[in-house]
Amino acid sequence: MEGAPLRVPAGASAAAAVLLAGLFRIRETPVSGAPRLPYCMMGVCFDCLAEIDGVANRQACMVPVAPGMRIRVQHGARVALDGGAG
Amino acid sequence: MPPSHDSIVIGGGLVGAAIAWGLTGQGLRPVLLDEGDVAFRASRGNFGLVWVQSKGFGAPHYQRWTRASAGEWPALAADLAARTGRDVGLRQPGGVQLCLSDAEYEERAARMAQMRAEAGNFGFDYRMIRTPELRGMLPGLGPRVVGASFTPYDGHANPLVLLHALHRAFTEAGGTYVPNAKVEDDIHAAPHDFAVTAGGQRFAAPRVVLAAGLGNAALAPHFGLSAPVRPQRGQVIVTERTAEVLPMPVTTIRQTTEGSIMLGDSVEEVGFDTRQRPEVIRVIAERAVACFPWIGRLNIVRAWSALRVMAPDGLPIYDQSEAYPGAFTANCHSGVTLAGAHARLLAPMIAAGALDMERLGLLSAHRFAHGEAA
């Protein structure tokens, strides 16, 4: 979790791991930059978007944890294409 | 006697709301009757293009009307922002249609040349651009892209914010919005004297505008009008938000101001069926990935279908009733593109009591009267 090891029950979701870790945010929204944490825990609200194993914008509540998984805060919008207009 | 209004607009989607708001600018205080969430709600499924370059092949009057609307759009957006504080996200950087084969490119080039020829003195500014130059305009193009047509007239906006802003501007200007108000068959029509029952209430006015989308087909004959529109299904896919990549919209792909990428432009003749078909979604996705391979790495977060309001020839229908002067109808599948014209050009005609036939005469339903009448 953000580079630090964390023990999580087998079968838990990555979003549960985020809450267990006690982070203050797992993402910042791309529009207003507001901090967010997992909310609905059932794949609907998209507030738990995180970078998981190097892939941006994954719904952490829909991803079961696995040994060695790397979860990082999603900062703003994902970059779709390096060197794009942004 | 029912409470009397100066005008009734039937249909609370983009067409009805744009006209109703435009009427308030002419000193009228219309009542806007909106069916409810059981309606087909084409305005909620709109792709959001303010699109000119593909409109009016073989029908230069439609090209002129569309271009006039795109020209009115900046004033519409500024006016709505000033009155409601809502930014409808209008961007008009021009737009392209990508070609994935030499055959597509040649066909597109011929079509654009024909459009210019038909435009005559009115002009039609476009360029056919081959891929090497195109790569400087659009990042991450796929290897199958051979070129594109570009016109400077094209753009896009947020259709949901537009709808909300029109409604808000309308009610703040003194208009009356009535939800859950589907017009029933109990319709009275006489010259400058109309009454309808909707949502359990009776409404009367000397002026009525039919802007009920697919509902116009059944309503129009009650008012001495004809609106032979049918549903045509389109499906849309939306990806997660990403940092800005696309500096301009493509006919079938656009990036919203919030960063989502929308993919669309399917066409199916399936009647009043709003289901989605994976086969069609796959074709949309495949074409998008062929245009921009990096789109294939994005997550899809939503997909939906909606029904276009389509006339037999694909053009809008505008009409005024000859039997019952004071009754008008507006029908189109481009509620966003034509919002500028509806609010700022059409509404003043309706308020004045007569359509400008020089502009709209060829878009009357009379064009279907010969041969295969619908």
Short mmCIF file of C-alpha atoms in Angstrom, two decimals:
data_model
loop_
_atom_site.label_atom_id
_atom_site.label_comp_id
_atom_site.label_asym_id
_atom_site.label_seq_id
_atom_site.Cartn_x
_atom_site.Cartn_y
_atom_site.Cartn_z
CA MET A 1 0.00 0.00 0.00
CA GLU A 2 1.78 3.15 -1.23
CA GLY A 3 5.00 1.14 -0.99
CA ALA A 4 4.45 -0.12 2.57
CA PRO A 5 3.64 -3.79 3.33
CA LEU A 6 0.17 -4.53 4.70
CA ARG A 7 -1.42 -7.77 5.94
CA VAL A 8 -4.93 -8.25 4.63
CA PRO A 9 -7.36 -11.20 5.10
CA ALA A 10 -7.43 -13.53 2.13
CA GLY A 11 -10.38 -12.79 -0.16
CA ALA A 12 -10.71 -9.16 0.90
CA SER A 13 -10.96 -6.49 -1.79
CA ALA A 14 -8.25 -3.97 -2.55
CA ALA A 15 -10.69 -1.30 -1.32
CA ALA A 16 -10.94 -3.07 2.04
CA ALA A 17 -7.15 -3.03 2.14
CA VAL A 18 -7.19 0.73 1.52
CA LEU A 19 -9.54 1.20 4.49
CA LEU A 20 -7.45 -1.19 6.65
CA ALA A 21 -4.35 0.84 5.85
CA GLY A 22 -6.03 3.98 7.19
CA LEU A 23 -5.22 6.14 4.18
CA PHE A 24 -6.85 9.58 4.03
CA ARG A 25 -7.51 9.28 0.32
CA ILE A 26 -7.15 6.71 -2.44
CA ARG A 27 -7.71 9.14 -5.26
CA GLU A 28 -8.12 12.80 -6.14
CA THR A 29 -10.94 13.48 -8.57
CA PRO A 30 -9.87 14.59 -12.04
CA VAL A 31 -12.37 17.48 -12.12
CA SER A 32 -12.13 19.19 -8.71
CA GLY A 33 -9.13 17.43 -7.15
CA ALA A 34 -11.22 16.47 -4.08
CA PRO A 35 -9.84 13.55 -2.02
CA ARG A 36 -11.89 10.33 -2.00
CA LEU A 37 -12.00 6.98 -0.20
CA PRO A 38 -13.92 3.78 -1.00
CA TYR A 39 -17.63 4.32 -0.46
CA CYS A 40 -20.16 1.91 -1.95
CA MET A 41 -17.90 -1.18 -1.94
CA MET A 42 -20.01 -2.74 -4.68
CA GLY A 43 -18.71 -1.36 -7.97
CA VAL A 44 -21.13 1.52 -8.43
CA CYS A 45 -19.71 4.81 -7.15
CA PHE A 46 -16.17 4.78 -8.60
CA ASP A 47 -14.82 6.58 -5.53
CA CYS A 48 -12.29 3.79 -4.87
CA LEU A 49 -10.35 4.19 -8.13
CA ALA A 50 -6.71 3.32 -7.50
CA GLU A 51 -3.56 2.39 -9.33
CA ILE A 52 -3.25 -1.37 -8.84
CA ASP A 53 -0.20 -3.26 -10.08
CA GLY A 54 0.66 -0.37 -12.37
CA VAL A 55 -2.78 -0.05 -13.97
CA ALA A 56 -4.53 3.28 -13.31
CA ASN A 57 -8.21 3.89 -12.47
CA ARG A 58 -9.10 0.39 -11.28
CA GLN A 59 -12.15 -0.04 -9.08
CA ALA A 60 -10.44 -1.28 -5.92
CA CYS A 61 -13.66 -2.71 -4.49
CA MET A 62 -13.94 -5.10 -7.44
CA VAL A 63 -10.38 -6.42 -7.24
CA PRO A 64 -9.55 -9.19 -4.73
CA VAL A 65 -6.21 -8.76 -2.97
CA ALA A 66 -3.31 -11.03 -3.86
CA PRO A 67 0.09 -11.51 -2.26
CA GLY A 68 2.49 -8.84 -3.47
CA MET A 69 -0.22 -6.63 -4.98
CA ARG A 70 0.86 -2.99 -5.26
CA ILE A 71 -1.83 -0.38 -4.58
CA ARG A 72 -1.10 3.30 -5.10
CA VAL A 73 -3.12 6.51 -4.85
CA GLN A 74 -4.72 7.60 -8.13
CA HIS A 75 -3.69 11.21 -8.63
CA GLY A 76 -6.19 13.02 -10.86
CA ALA A 77 -6.98 11.77 -14.34
CA ARG A 78 -5.26 8.84 -15.85
CA VAL A 79 -2.89 9.60 -18.70
CA ALA A 80 -4.27 7.76 -21.72
CA LEU A 81 -1.37 8.42 -24.02
CA ASP A 82 2.10 9.66 -23.14
CA GLY A 83 2.77 12.84 -25.08
CA GLY A 84 -0.97 13.50 -25.73
CA ALA A 85 -2.46 16.98 -25.91
CA GLY A 86 -2.56 17.26 -22.10
CA MET B 1 -62.21 27.85 -18.87
CA PRO B 2 -58.72 26.38 -18.37
CA PRO B 3 -55.90 28.68 -17.27
CA SER B 4 -54.69 30.43 -20.39
CA HIS B 5 -51.09 30.75 -21.50
CA ASP B 6 -49.68 32.65 -24.47
CA SER B 7 -48.09 29.46 -25.79
CA ILE B 8 -47.83 25.72 -25.14
CA VAL B 9 -44.66 23.78 -25.96
CA ILE B 10 -45.19 20.01 -25.94
CA GLY B 11 -41.94 18.20 -25.21
CA GLY B 12 -39.33 19.02 -22.57
CA GLY B 13 -36.26 17.63 -24.34
CA LEU B 14 -33.58 19.67 -26.04
CA VAL B 15 -35.80 20.76 -28.93
CA GLY B 16 -38.76 21.80 -26.79
CA ALA B 17 -36.64 23.43 -24.09
CA ALA B 18 -34.57 25.40 -26.62
CA ILE B 19 -37.70 26.69 -28.37
CA ALA B 20 -39.50 27.41 -25.10
CA TRP B 21 -36.55 29.36 -23.77
CA GLY B 22 -36.21 31.18 -27.09
CA LEU B 23 -39.87 32.19 -26.85
CA THR B 24 -39.27 33.80 -23.46
CA GLY B 25 -36.74 36.04 -25.21
CA GLN B 26 -39.59 37.21 -27.47
CA GLY B 27 -41.69 38.32 -24.55
CA LEU B 28 -43.79 35.13 -24.32
CA ARG B 29 -44.31 33.05 -21.16
CA PRO B 30 -44.90 29.51 -22.45
CA VAL B 31 -45.96 26.46 -20.53
CA LEU B 32 -43.62 23.53 -21.26
CA LEU B 33 -45.26 20.10 -20.99
CA ASP B 34 -42.84 17.23 -20.37
CA GLU B 35 -44.00 13.63 -20.58
CA GLY B 36 -41.99 12.08 -17.75
CA ASP B 37 -39.33 9.46 -17.25
CA VAL B 38 -41.32 6.86 -19.21
CA ALA B 39 -40.58 8.90 -22.35
CA PHE B 40 -37.85 7.78 -24.75
CA ARG B 41 -35.73 10.79 -23.83
CA ALA B 42 -33.49 11.11 -26.87
CA SER B 43 -31.99 14.19 -25.21
CA ARG B 44 -30.61 12.07 -22.39
CA GLY B 45 -28.79 9.76 -24.78
CA ASN B 46 -27.28 12.37 -27.04
CA PHE B 47 -23.64 12.06 -28.09
CA GLY B 48 -23.01 15.79 -27.72
CA LEU B 49 -21.59 16.86 -31.07
CA VAL B 50 -22.24 20.30 -32.51
CA TRP B 51 -21.68 18.86 -35.93
CA VAL B 52 -21.79 20.40 -39.37
CA GLN B 53 -19.57 18.57 -41.83
CA SER B 54 -21.76 15.54 -42.49
CA LYS B 55 -25.05 17.42 -42.65
CA GLY B 56 -26.90 18.25 -45.81
CA PHE B 57 -25.38 16.14 -48.57
CA GLY B 58 -27.80 16.69 -51.45
CA ALA B 59 -29.72 19.16 -49.27
CA PRO B 60 -27.78 22.43 -49.09
CA HIS B 61 -30.65 24.13 -47.24
CA TYR B 62 -30.04 21.71 -44.36
CA GLN B 63 -26.30 22.44 -44.47
CA ARG B 64 -27.08 26.16 -44.24
CA TRP B 65 -29.49 25.68 -41.33
CA THR B 66 -26.99 23.49 -39.46
CA ARG B 67 -24.17 25.94 -40.07
CA ALA B 68 -26.36 28.81 -38.96
CA SER B 69 -27.02 26.91 -35.74
CA ALA B 70 -23.32 26.28 -35.14
CA GLY B 71 -22.86 30.01 -35.70
CA GLU B 72 -25.51 30.84 -33.07
CA TRP B 73 -24.00 28.42 -30.55
CA PRO B 74 -21.38 30.72 -28.97
CA ALA B 75 -24.09 33.30 -28.19
CA LEU B 76 -26.37 30.55 -26.87
CA ALA B 77 -23.65 29.20 -24.57
CA ALA B 78 -22.69 32.67 -23.36
CA ASP B 79 -26.31 33.60 -22.72
CA LEU B 80 -26.97 30.40 -20.76
CA ALA B 81 -23.79 30.88 -18.73
CA ALA B 82 -24.76 34.45 -17.88
CA ARG B 83 -28.29 33.50 -16.84
CA THR B 84 -27.70 30.18 -15.10
CA GLY B 85 -24.00 30.04 -14.23
CA ARG B 86 -23.80 26.72 -16.07
CA ASP B 87 -20.94 26.12 -18.48
CA VAL B 88 -22.32 23.90 -21.23
CA GLY B 89 -18.78 23.01 -22.26
CA LEU B 90 -18.97 24.35 -25.80
CA ARG B 91 -15.78 23.83 -27.80
CA GLN B 92 -15.71 24.55 -31.54
CA PRO B 93 -12.15 23.79 -32.63
CA GLY B 94 -13.30 22.18 -35.89
CA GLY B 95 -13.64 18.44 -36.30
CA VAL B 96 -12.53 15.53 -38.41
CA GLN B 97 -13.95 12.38 -39.89
CA LEU B 98 -11.24 9.71 -40.03
CA CYS B 99 -10.87 7.39 -43.01
CA LEU B 100 -9.55 3.86 -42.45
CA SER B 101 -8.86 2.94 -46.09
CA ASP B 102 -8.02 4.64 -49.36
CA ALA B 103 -11.49 3.78 -50.61
CA GLU B 104 -13.06 5.52 -47.61
CA TYR B 105 -10.78 8.50 -48.16
CA GLU B 106 -11.66 8.83 -51.86
CA GLU B 107 -15.36 8.49 -51.11
CA ARG B 108 -15.12 11.12 -48.39
CA ALA B 109 -13.18 13.47 -50.67
CA ALA B 110 -15.84 13.13 -53.38
CA ARG B 111 -18.60 13.78 -50.85
CA MET B 112 -16.95 16.89 -49.46
CA ALA B 113 -16.32 18.22 -52.99
CA GLN B 114 -20.00 17.67 -53.77
CA MET B 115 -20.98 19.50 -50.57
CA ARG B 116 -18.86 22.47 -51.66
CA ALA B 117 -20.40 22.42 -55.14
CA GLU B 118 -23.91 22.36 -53.68
CA ALA B 119 -23.10 25.18 -51.26
CA GLY B 120 -22.53 27.57 -54.17
CA ASN B 121 -21.90 31.15 -53.11
CA PHE B 122 -22.57 30.20 -49.49
CA GLY B 123 -19.25 28.35 -49.48
CA PHE B 124 -18.15 25.22 -47.66
CA ASP B 125 -14.75 25.32 -46.05
CA TYR B 126 -13.04 21.95 -45.71
CA ARG B 127 -9.77 20.17 -46.21
CA MET B 128 -8.88 16.56 -46.95
CA ILE B 129 -5.81 15.78 -44.88
CA ARG B 130 -3.46 12.84 -45.32
CA THR B 131 -2.09 10.99 -42.32
CA PRO B 132 1.41 12.47 -42.05
CA GLU B 133 -0.07 15.94 -41.49
CA LEU B 134 -2.96 14.52 -39.45
CA ARG B 135 -0.52 13.07 -36.92
CA GLY B 136 0.38 16.61 -35.95
CA MET B 137 -3.29 17.36 -35.22
CA LEU B 138 -4.41 14.19 -33.42
CA PRO B 139 -2.15 12.15 -31.14
CA GLY B 140 -1.79 8.36 -31.22
CA LEU B 141 -3.49 7.63 -34.54
CA GLY B 142 -3.61 3.97 -35.53
CA PRO B 143 -1.74 2.54 -38.54
CA ARG B 144 -4.97 1.96 -40.49
CA VAL B 145 -5.85 5.68 -40.55
CA VAL B 146 -5.06 7.01 -44.03
CA GLY B 147 -6.51 10.51 -43.70
CA ALA B 148 -9.49 12.61 -42.73
CA SER B 149 -11.83 15.37 -43.75
CA PHE B 150 -11.68 18.52 -41.63
CA THR B 151 -14.10 21.40 -41.37
CA PRO B 152 -13.65 24.39 -39.07
CA TYR B 153 -17.37 24.51 -38.20
CA ASP B 154 -17.53 21.45 -35.97
CA GLY B 155 -17.48 21.20 -32.20
CA HIS B 156 -19.12 19.62 -29.18
CA ALA B 157 -20.81 20.40 -25.87
CA ASN B 158 -22.23 18.64 -22.83
CA PRO B 159 -25.82 17.70 -23.75
CA LEU B 160 -26.99 17.06 -20.18
CA VAL B 161 -25.71 20.39 -18.91
CA LEU B 162 -27.27 22.04 -21.96
CA LEU B 163 -30.64 20.48 -21.17
CA HIS B 164 -30.43 21.52 -17.54
CA ALA B 165 -29.31 25.05 -18.39
CA LEU B 166 -32.14 25.49 -20.92
CA HIS B 167 -34.70 24.36 -18.36
CA ARG B 168 -33.30 26.64 -15.70
CA ALA B 169 -33.05 29.64 -17.98
CA PHE B 170 -36.60 28.98 -19.16
CA THR B 171 -38.16 28.84 -15.71
CA GLU B 172 -36.12 31.77 -14.42
CA ALA B 173 -37.36 33.82 -17.39
CA GLY B 174 -40.92 33.21 -16.24
CA GLY B 175 -41.82 30.07 -18.19
CA THR B 176 -43.86 27.32 -16.54
CA TYR B 177 -42.44 23.79 -16.59
CA VAL B 178 -44.90 20.95 -15.99
CA PRO B 179 -43.40 17.45 -15.53
CA ASN B 180 -45.31 14.15 -15.82
CA ALA B 181 -47.53 15.86 -18.35
CA LYS B 182 -48.07 13.56 -21.31
CA VAL B 183 -50.59 15.09 -23.68
CA GLU B 184 -53.69 12.94 -24.00
CA ASP B 185 -56.02 12.54 -26.96
CA ASP B 186 -58.43 15.16 -25.66
CA ILE B 187 -57.05 17.82 -28.02
CA HIS B 188 -58.83 20.94 -29.20
CA ALA B 189 -57.42 22.68 -32.28
CA ALA B 190 -58.81 25.74 -34.05
CA PRO B 191 -57.03 28.73 -35.60
CA HIS B 192 -55.07 30.45 -32.82
CA ASP B 193 -57.07 28.48 -30.27
CA PHE B 194 -55.64 25.30 -28.79
CA ALA B 195 -56.25 23.27 -25.65
CA VAL B 196 -54.75 20.03 -24.41
CA THR B 197 -55.06 17.87 -21.31
CA ALA B 198 -51.81 16.74 -19.72
CA GLY B 199 -51.03 15.42 -16.26
CA GLY B 200 -54.67 15.84 -15.25
CA GLN B 201 -54.72 19.57 -16.10
CA ARG B 202 -56.15 21.48 -19.03
CA PHE B 203 -53.96 24.03 -20.82
CA ALA B 204 -55.11 26.54 -23.43
CA ALA B 205 -53.16 28.94 -25.65
CA PRO B 206 -53.34 30.65 -29.05
CA ARG B 207 -49.98 29.11 -29.98
CA VAL B 208 -48.71 25.53 -29.73
CA VAL B 209 -45.37 23.96 -30.62
CA LEU B 210 -45.03 20.20 -31.06
CA ALA B 211 -41.55 19.21 -29.94
CA ALA B 212 -42.35 15.80 -28.50
CA GLY B 213 -39.72 13.85 -30.42
CA LEU B 214 -41.08 10.47 -31.52
CA GLY B 215 -44.40 11.46 -29.92
CA ASN B 216 -44.88 14.07 -32.64
CA ALA B 217 -45.89 11.39 -35.14
CA ALA B 218 -49.15 10.77 -33.27
CA LEU B 219 -49.69 14.35 -32.09
CA ALA B 220 -49.20 16.17 -35.39
CA PRO B 221 -52.41 15.06 -37.20
CA HIS B 222 -54.52 16.52 -34.36
CA PHE B 223 -53.14 19.93 -35.34
CA GLY B 224 -53.37 19.62 -39.12
CA LEU B 225 -49.66 18.78 -39.26
CA SER B 226 -47.61 15.79 -40.33
CA ALA B 227 -44.50 14.47 -38.59
CA PRO B 228 -43.60 11.09 -40.10
CA VAL B 229 -40.72 10.33 -37.73
CA ARG B 230 -39.50 6.89 -36.74
CA PRO B 231 -37.10 5.63 -34.08
CA GLN B 232 -33.54 4.84 -35.11
CA ARG B 233 -31.37 3.34 -32.42
CA GLY B 234 -27.86 4.55 -31.66
CA GLN B 235 -25.52 3.14 -29.04
CA VAL B 236 -22.84 4.94 -27.07
CA ILE B 237 -19.87 3.74 -25.02
CA VAL B 238 -18.12 5.93 -22.44
CA THR B 239 -14.65 5.35 -21.04
CA GLU B 240 -13.13 6.41 -17.77
CA ARG B 241 -11.87 9.97 -17.48
CA THR B 242 -8.36 10.64 -18.69
CA ALA B 243 -6.12 13.65 -18.95
CA GLU B 244 -6.90 15.68 -22.09
CA VAL B 245 -5.73 13.84 -25.19
CA LEU B 246 -8.00 14.82 -28.07
CA PRO B 247 -7.85 18.48 -29.10
CA MET B 248 -10.90 18.16 -31.36
CA PRO B 249 -13.85 15.82 -31.85
CA VAL B 250 -13.98 13.06 -34.42
CA THR B 251 -17.36 12.09 -35.94
CA THR B 252 -17.56 8.97 -33.76
CA ILE B 253 -15.17 9.82 -30.90
CA ARG B 254 -15.00 12.82 -28.61
CA GLN B 255 -13.38 13.64 -25.29
CA THR B 256 -15.59 15.54 -22.88
CA THR B 257 -14.36 18.55 -20.92
CA GLU B 258 -14.28 16.27 -17.85
CA GLY B 259 -12.02 13.81 -19.66
CA SER B 260 -14.32 10.89 -20.53
CA ILE B 261 -14.02 9.55 -24.06
CA MET B 262 -17.31 8.89 -25.80
CA LEU B 263 -17.57 6.42 -28.67
CA GLY B 264 -20.65 6.10 -30.79
CA ASP B 265 -22.44 6.54 -34.09
CA SER B 266 -24.15 3.19 -34.62
CA VAL B 267 -27.37 2.99 -36.64
CA GLU B 268 -30.04 0.30 -36.20
CA GLU B 269 -33.63 0.12 -37.40
CA VAL B 270 -35.27 -1.81 -34.55
CA GLY B 271 -38.39 0.17 -33.73
CA PHE B 272 -39.07 1.20 -30.15
CA ASP B 273 -36.40 -1.07 -28.69
CA THR B 274 -33.85 0.56 -26.39
CA ARG B 275 -31.89 -2.57 -25.54
CA GLN B 276 -28.18 -2.79 -26.28
CA ARG B 277 -26.51 -5.33 -28.53
CA PRO B 278 -22.98 -6.55 -27.80
CA GLU B 279 -22.36 -7.06 -31.53
CA VAL B 280 -22.94 -3.35 -32.17
CA ILE B 281 -20.92 -2.26 -29.13
CA ARG B 282 -18.07 -4.41 -30.43
CA VAL B 283 -18.10 -2.70 -33.83
CA ILE B 284 -18.05 0.73 -32.17
CA ALA B 285 -15.13 -0.31 -29.96
CA GLU B 286 -13.20 -1.93 -32.81
CA ARG B 287 -13.47 1.14 -34.99
CA ALA B 288 -12.43 3.40 -32.11
CA VAL B 289 -9.36 1.25 -31.40
CA ALA B 290 -8.47 1.21 -35.10
CA CYS B 291 -8.57 5.01 -35.06
CA PHE B 292 -6.74 5.40 -31.72
CA PRO B 293 -5.16 2.16 -30.42
CA TRP B 294 -4.60 3.66 -26.94
CA ILE B 295 -8.38 3.73 -26.43
CA GLY B 296 -8.17 -0.07 -26.17
CA ARG B 297 -6.34 0.26 -22.86
CA LEU B 298 -9.06 2.38 -21.25
CA ASN B 299 -11.82 1.07 -19.00
CA ILE B 300 -15.38 1.35 -20.23
CA VAL B 301 -17.58 2.71 -17.45
CA ARG B 302 -20.96 3.06 -19.15
CA ALA B 303 -22.81 2.16 -22.31
CA TRP B 304 -26.33 2.98 -23.39
CA SER B 305 -28.67 3.18 -26.32
CA ALA B 306 -31.18 5.83 -27.32
CA LEU B 307 -33.63 6.40 -30.16
CA ARG B 308 -33.00 9.09 -32.73
CA VAL B 309 -36.01 10.97 -34.06
CA MET B 310 -35.61 10.26 -37.75
CA ALA B 311 -37.57 11.53 -40.75
CA PRO B 312 -37.75 9.38 -43.91
CA ASP B 313 -34.94 11.41 -45.54
CA GLY B 314 -32.91 12.00 -42.36
CA LEU B 315 -33.49 15.77 -42.42
CA PRO B 316 -35.34 17.82 -39.80
CA ILE B 317 -39.01 18.66 -40.26
CA TYR B 318 -40.30 22.13 -39.43
CA ASP B 319 -43.86 23.09 -40.19
CA GLN B 320 -46.70 25.42 -39.47
CA SER B 321 -50.28 24.30 -39.66
CA GLU B 322 -52.29 25.67 -42.56
CA ALA B 323 -55.58 24.40 -41.14
CA TYR B 324 -54.90 25.78 -37.66
CA PRO B 325 -52.54 28.77 -37.79
CA GLY B 326 -50.61 29.09 -34.55
CA ALA B 327 -49.58 25.41 -34.47
CA PHE B 328 -45.96 24.56 -35.26
CA THR B 329 -43.83 21.45 -35.19
CA ALA B 330 -40.09 20.81 -34.90
CA ASN B 331 -38.52 17.37 -35.40
CA CYS B 332 -34.87 16.42 -35.62
CA HIS B 333 -32.18 14.01 -34.47
CA SER B 334 -29.66 16.78 -33.79
CA GLY B 335 -31.04 18.39 -30.66
CA VAL B 336 -27.61 19.61 -29.57
CA THR B 337 -26.32 20.85 -32.93
CA LEU B 338 -29.57 22.62 -33.73
CA ALA B 339 -30.12 24.11 -30.26
CA GLY B 340 -28.58 27.39 -31.37
CA ALA B 341 -30.99 27.67 -34.30
CA HIS B 342 -34.00 26.52 -32.28
CA ALA B 343 -33.49 29.04 -29.47
CA ARG B 344 -32.30 31.98 -31.53
CA LEU B 345 -33.73 31.62 -35.05
CA LEU B 346 -36.78 29.35 -34.93
CA ALA B 347 -38.33 30.67 -31.70
CA PRO B 348 -38.52 34.26 -33.02
CA MET B 349 -40.31 32.98 -36.15
CA ILE B 350 -42.83 31.09 -34.01
CA ALA B 351 -43.35 34.12 -31.78
CA ALA B 352 -43.95 36.23 -34.89
CA GLY B 353 -46.51 33.69 -36.07
CA ALA B 354 -44.90 32.42 -39.28
CA LEU B 355 -41.89 30.36 -40.30
CA ASP B 356 -39.36 31.96 -42.63
CA MET B 357 -40.13 29.86 -45.69
CA GLU B 358 -36.98 30.96 -47.47
CA ARG B 359 -35.01 29.21 -44.74
CA LEU B 360 -37.32 26.40 -43.73
CA GLY B 361 -39.74 25.90 -46.61
CA LEU B 362 -37.81 22.93 -47.99
CA LEU B 363 -37.79 21.32 -44.53
CA SER B 364 -41.60 21.17 -44.40
CA ALA B 365 -43.28 17.75 -44.26
CA HIS B 366 -44.85 18.68 -47.60
CA ARG B 367 -41.73 17.21 -49.16
CA PHE B 368 -43.11 13.75 -48.33
CA ALA B 369 -46.52 14.41 -49.90
CA HIS B 370 -45.55 13.05 -53.32
CA GLY B 371 -44.94 9.37 -53.95
CA GLU B 372 -44.24 7.37 -50.82
CA ALA B 373 -46.06 9.37 -48.19
CA ALA B 374 -45.31 8.06 -44.72
#
